[in-house]
Amino acid sequence: MCIRDRSLGSVLGQGACLIALFTGNFAAARRYGTMLLTHSERHGLGLWHGWARCFDGLLTARQGDLAAGLQIMRAEIDRAGDARSLPRYLVLLGEFAACLGDFGEIAGALAALDDLLARCERAEERWYLPELLRMKGERILRSDVVDSVSVSERHFVEALHLAKQHGALSWALRAATSLARLRFAERRMAEGRELVLEHYGQFSEGLATADLQIAQQFLSQ
């Protein structure tokens, strides 16, 4: 195995696959995931091969078949063993927790998100904290947590604060949109709209990506 083979695995797994996922381009994500699966199998990149299978399960879940996608992801995460603690698995574990919540397993989702938040603090992997906090806030809204609205609001506010600190415009827009939906539910429409508009206005390109389209739809309400 040469350095070039390992490098291509990293470029696909840590770059192309995740960028396509985060921008909501599932066709590209599937294409890059398949490339990684083939490349890792051909060159004996065992860790990336397991990661690619798990990523395939995530895309299956995100494209509508939650049950099948979760089954694939759960099997691959279990198979990964200690490799789950590697940075490359952080996003997959976060998305797995979010999918659990979307499937109705709210308690399991919140427990998994708490574990990941603690891990990020311990390992100082703070780049993903805003999104984990936002995802946790969204799942709390669907839970039986006491005073769930105010608890979710605190998570959205913290996610937005951290994203702005990090200069992470996409995380900030996601957090702002989640918080704005809460404002709308509280009949604070003008405040919610202004919140999304403030962060949407910081983008001059990428207007066709999923997060920006969601923001556009929100602003058109």
Tab-separated table of C-alpha atoms in Angstrom:
chain	number	residue	atom	x	y	z
A	1	MET	CA	0.000	0.000	0.000
A	2	CYS	CA	1.494	3.356	-0.995
A	3	ILE	CA	1.021	6.808	0.514
A	4	ARG	CA	-0.989	7.885	-2.521
A	5	ASP	CA	-3.567	5.133	-1.906
A	6	ARG	CA	-3.982	6.150	1.744
A	7	SER	CA	-4.155	9.822	0.784
A	8	LEU	CA	-6.936	9.237	-1.718
A	9	GLY	CA	-8.894	7.413	0.981
A	10	SER	CA	-8.561	10.433	3.265
A	11	VAL	CA	-9.461	12.878	0.499
A	12	LEU	CA	-12.633	10.944	-0.271
A	13	GLY	CA	-13.645	10.158	3.318
A	14	GLN	CA	-12.658	13.328	5.125
A	15	GLY	CA	-13.280	15.641	2.193
A	16	ALA	CA	-15.521	14.811	-0.745
A	17	CYS	CA	-18.015	12.551	1.051
A	18	LEU	CA	-18.593	14.915	3.973
A	19	ILE	CA	-18.750	18.087	1.878
A	20	ALA	CA	-21.387	16.485	-0.347
A	21	LEU	CA	-23.298	15.332	2.747
A	22	PHE	CA	-23.185	18.714	4.476
A	23	THR	CA	-24.335	20.553	1.353
A	24	GLY	CA	-27.220	18.125	0.851
A	25	ASN	CA	-25.951	16.771	-2.477
A	26	PHE	CA	-26.814	13.123	-1.864
A	27	ALA	CA	-26.146	12.068	-5.466
A	28	ALA	CA	-22.550	13.304	-5.198
A	29	ALA	CA	-22.233	11.841	-1.700
A	30	ARG	CA	-23.338	8.439	-2.998
A	31	ARG	CA	-20.899	8.672	-5.899
A	32	TYR	CA	-17.944	9.574	-3.673
A	33	GLY	CA	-18.947	6.944	-1.122
A	34	THR	CA	-18.957	4.278	-3.836
A	35	MET	CA	-15.551	5.455	-5.030
A	36	LEU	CA	-14.203	5.146	-1.485
A	37	LEU	CA	-15.750	1.707	-1.031
A	38	THR	CA	-14.153	0.452	-4.259
A	39	HIS	CA	-10.798	2.108	-3.603
A	40	SER	CA	-10.537	0.906	-0.011
A	41	GLU	CA	-11.428	-2.662	-0.986
A	42	ARG	CA	-8.926	-2.705	-3.849
A	43	HIS	CA	-6.057	-1.398	-1.732
A	44	GLY	CA	-6.824	-3.069	1.587
A	45	LEU	CA	-7.788	0.108	3.485
A	46	GLY	CA	-9.827	-1.734	6.099
A	47	LEU	CA	-10.758	1.245	8.278
A	48	TRP	CA	-11.906	3.307	5.317
A	49	HIS	CA	-13.820	0.329	3.919
A	50	GLY	CA	-15.857	0.029	7.135
A	51	TRP	CA	-16.330	3.795	7.205
A	52	ALA	CA	-17.586	3.760	3.609
A	53	ARG	CA	-20.139	1.028	4.397
A	54	CYS	CA	-21.361	3.047	7.373
A	55	PHE	CA	-21.581	6.180	5.198
A	56	ASP	CA	-23.642	4.206	2.689
A	57	GLY	CA	-26.050	3.328	5.500
A	58	LEU	CA	-26.282	6.979	6.482
A	59	LEU	CA	-27.214	7.993	2.945
A	60	THR	CA	-29.837	5.236	2.856
A	61	ALA	CA	-31.344	6.674	6.049
A	62	ARG	CA	-31.167	10.281	4.868
A	63	GLN	CA	-32.815	9.412	1.571
A	64	GLY	CA	-35.899	8.014	3.270
A	65	ASP	CA	-35.285	4.444	4.429
A	66	LEU	CA	-34.464	5.081	8.075
A	67	ALA	CA	-34.932	1.510	9.249
A	68	ALA	CA	-32.584	-0.007	6.668
A	69	GLY	CA	-30.045	2.789	7.005
A	70	LEU	CA	-29.929	2.505	10.791
A	71	GLN	CA	-29.502	-1.251	10.570
A	72	ILE	CA	-26.466	-0.844	8.302
A	73	MET	CA	-24.969	1.939	10.410
A	74	ARG	CA	-25.458	0.082	13.695
A	75	ALA	CA	-23.764	-3.037	12.314
A	76	GLU	CA	-20.803	-1.103	10.921
A	77	ILE	CA	-20.335	1.016	14.052
A	78	ASP	CA	-20.337	-2.148	16.185
A	79	ARG	CA	-17.872	-3.774	13.786
A	80	ALA	CA	-15.562	-0.752	13.976
A	81	GLY	CA	-14.884	-1.389	17.667
A	82	ASP	CA	-12.226	0.925	19.106
A	83	ALA	CA	-11.861	2.652	15.733
A	84	ARG	CA	-15.061	4.528	16.613
A	85	SER	CA	-12.921	6.823	18.747
A	86	LEU	CA	-10.995	8.018	15.680
A	87	PRO	CA	-11.847	11.548	14.457
A	88	ARG	CA	-13.090	10.170	11.127
A	89	TYR	CA	-16.066	8.528	12.890
A	90	LEU	CA	-17.284	11.637	14.712
A	91	VAL	CA	-19.697	12.822	12.021
A	92	LEU	CA	-21.016	9.311	11.375
A	93	LEU	CA	-21.734	8.848	15.080
A	94	GLY	CA	-23.452	12.231	15.259
A	95	GLU	CA	-25.596	11.478	12.228
A	96	PHE	CA	-26.404	8.024	13.601
A	97	ALA	CA	-27.669	9.621	16.819
A	98	ALA	CA	-29.748	12.115	14.841
A	99	CYS	CA	-31.252	9.327	12.729
A	100	LEU	CA	-32.129	7.399	15.887
A	101	GLY	CA	-34.133	10.423	17.034
A	102	ASP	CA	-35.810	10.754	13.637
A	103	PHE	CA	-36.792	7.073	13.900
A	104	GLY	CA	-38.471	7.744	17.239
A	105	GLU	CA	-35.735	6.422	19.522
A	106	ILE	CA	-35.424	9.767	21.305
A	107	ALA	CA	-33.884	8.502	24.555
A	108	GLY	CA	-31.183	6.602	22.679
A	109	ALA	CA	-30.502	9.603	20.461
A	110	LEU	CA	-30.104	11.987	23.408
A	111	ALA	CA	-27.829	9.557	25.259
A	112	ALA	CA	-25.642	9.139	22.167
A	113	LEU	CA	-25.460	12.894	21.614
A	114	ASP	CA	-24.485	13.452	25.257
A	115	ASP	CA	-21.664	10.920	24.862
A	116	LEU	CA	-20.423	12.700	21.742
A	117	LEU	CA	-20.586	16.139	23.364
A	118	ALA	CA	-18.505	14.835	26.266
A	119	ARG	CA	-16.045	13.252	23.837
A	120	CYS	CA	-15.653	16.507	21.915
A	121	GLU	CA	-14.845	18.377	25.105
A	122	ARG	CA	-12.354	15.741	26.281
A	123	ALA	CA	-10.579	15.469	22.938
A	124	GLU	CA	-10.985	19.175	22.060
A	125	GLU	CA	-12.758	18.222	18.806
A	126	ARG	CA	-14.818	21.378	19.101
A	127	TRP	CA	-15.393	22.038	15.411
A	128	TYR	CA	-18.481	19.774	15.472
A	129	LEU	CA	-19.904	21.006	18.797
A	130	PRO	CA	-22.330	23.564	17.292
A	131	GLU	CA	-24.013	20.953	15.125
A	132	LEU	CA	-24.181	18.384	17.933
A	133	LEU	CA	-25.813	20.964	20.209
A	134	ARG	CA	-28.297	21.932	17.502
A	135	MET	CA	-29.184	18.291	16.804
A	136	LYS	CA	-29.669	17.675	20.505
A	137	GLY	CA	-31.960	20.705	20.773
A	138	GLU	CA	-34.087	19.439	17.873
A	139	ARG	CA	-34.474	15.999	19.496
A	140	ILE	CA	-35.287	17.486	22.912
A	141	LEU	CA	-38.234	19.271	21.294
A	142	ARG	CA	-39.673	15.833	20.443
A	143	SER	CA	-38.967	14.370	23.879
A	144	ASP	CA	-40.703	14.303	27.249
A	145	VAL	CA	-37.920	16.379	28.823
A	146	VAL	CA	-39.359	18.830	31.371
A	147	ASP	CA	-39.617	22.348	29.916
A	148	SER	CA	-38.374	21.036	26.571
A	149	VAL	CA	-38.875	24.316	24.696
A	150	SER	CA	-36.645	26.393	26.969
A	151	VAL	CA	-34.049	23.584	27.184
A	152	SER	CA	-33.960	23.349	23.382
A	153	GLU	CA	-33.680	27.119	23.130
A	154	ARG	CA	-30.578	27.083	25.343
A	155	HIS	CA	-28.988	24.470	23.079
A	156	PHE	CA	-29.776	26.466	19.927
A	157	VAL	CA	-28.421	29.687	21.447
A	158	GLU	CA	-25.221	27.955	22.565
A	159	ALA	CA	-24.820	26.300	19.153
A	160	LEU	CA	-25.213	29.657	17.439
A	161	HIS	CA	-22.761	31.344	19.810
A	162	LEU	CA	-20.093	28.668	19.269
A	163	ALA	CA	-20.576	28.643	15.494
A	164	LYS	CA	-20.094	32.408	15.360
A	165	GLN	CA	-17.013	32.129	17.573
A	166	HIS	CA	-15.542	29.571	15.180
A	167	GLY	CA	-16.531	31.541	12.087
A	168	ALA	CA	-18.530	28.504	10.924
A	169	LEU	CA	-21.159	30.174	8.746
A	170	SER	CA	-23.019	26.987	7.793
A	171	TRP	CA	-23.307	25.752	11.396
A	172	ALA	CA	-24.465	29.245	12.394
A	173	LEU	CA	-27.154	29.282	9.701
A	174	ARG	CA	-28.416	25.856	10.780
A	175	ALA	CA	-28.570	26.914	14.429
A	176	ALA	CA	-30.233	30.226	13.520
A	177	THR	CA	-32.874	28.414	11.453
A	178	SER	CA	-33.642	25.983	14.290
A	179	LEU	CA	-33.923	28.868	16.753
A	180	ALA	CA	-36.067	30.859	14.327
A	181	ARG	CA	-38.535	27.970	13.992
A	182	LEU	CA	-38.861	28.044	17.758
A	183	ARG	CA	-39.520	31.780	17.621
A	184	PHE	CA	-42.236	31.202	15.030
A	185	ALA	CA	-43.886	28.610	17.267
A	186	GLU	CA	-43.863	31.242	20.016
A	187	ARG	CA	-45.537	33.727	17.608
A	188	ARG	CA	-42.352	35.846	17.515
A	189	MET	CA	-42.306	35.870	13.726
A	190	ALA	CA	-40.400	39.099	13.098
A	191	GLU	CA	-37.619	38.083	15.494
A	192	GLY	CA	-37.309	34.656	13.878
A	193	ARG	CA	-37.217	36.057	10.362
A	194	GLU	CA	-34.585	38.644	11.278
A	195	LEU	CA	-32.420	35.929	12.839
A	196	VAL	CA	-32.367	33.832	9.665
A	197	LEU	CA	-31.969	36.870	7.415
A	198	GLU	CA	-28.919	38.030	9.370
A	199	HIS	CA	-27.059	34.763	8.821
A	200	TYR	CA	-28.398	34.028	5.339
A	201	GLY	CA	-27.110	37.424	4.223
A	202	GLN	CA	-23.531	36.416	5.013
A	203	PHE	CA	-23.476	34.045	2.027
A	204	SER	CA	-22.635	35.268	-1.446
A	205	GLU	CA	-22.425	31.826	-3.085
A	206	GLY	CA	-23.619	28.268	-2.600
A	207	LEU	CA	-27.235	29.405	-2.722
A	208	ALA	CA	-28.319	26.058	-4.197
A	209	THR	CA	-27.066	24.054	-1.213
A	210	ALA	CA	-29.604	22.455	1.109
A	211	ASP	CA	-29.131	24.709	4.157
A	212	LEU	CA	-29.464	27.889	2.134
A	213	GLN	CA	-32.524	26.590	0.309
A	214	ILE	CA	-34.130	25.730	3.660
A	215	ALA	CA	-33.377	29.257	4.836
A	216	GLN	CA	-34.845	30.684	1.626
A	217	GLN	CA	-38.038	28.696	2.153
A	218	PHE	CA	-38.237	29.902	5.741
A	219	LEU	CA	-37.849	33.524	4.693
A	220	SER	CA	-40.542	33.164	2.024
A	221	GLN	CA	-43.157	32.102	4.605
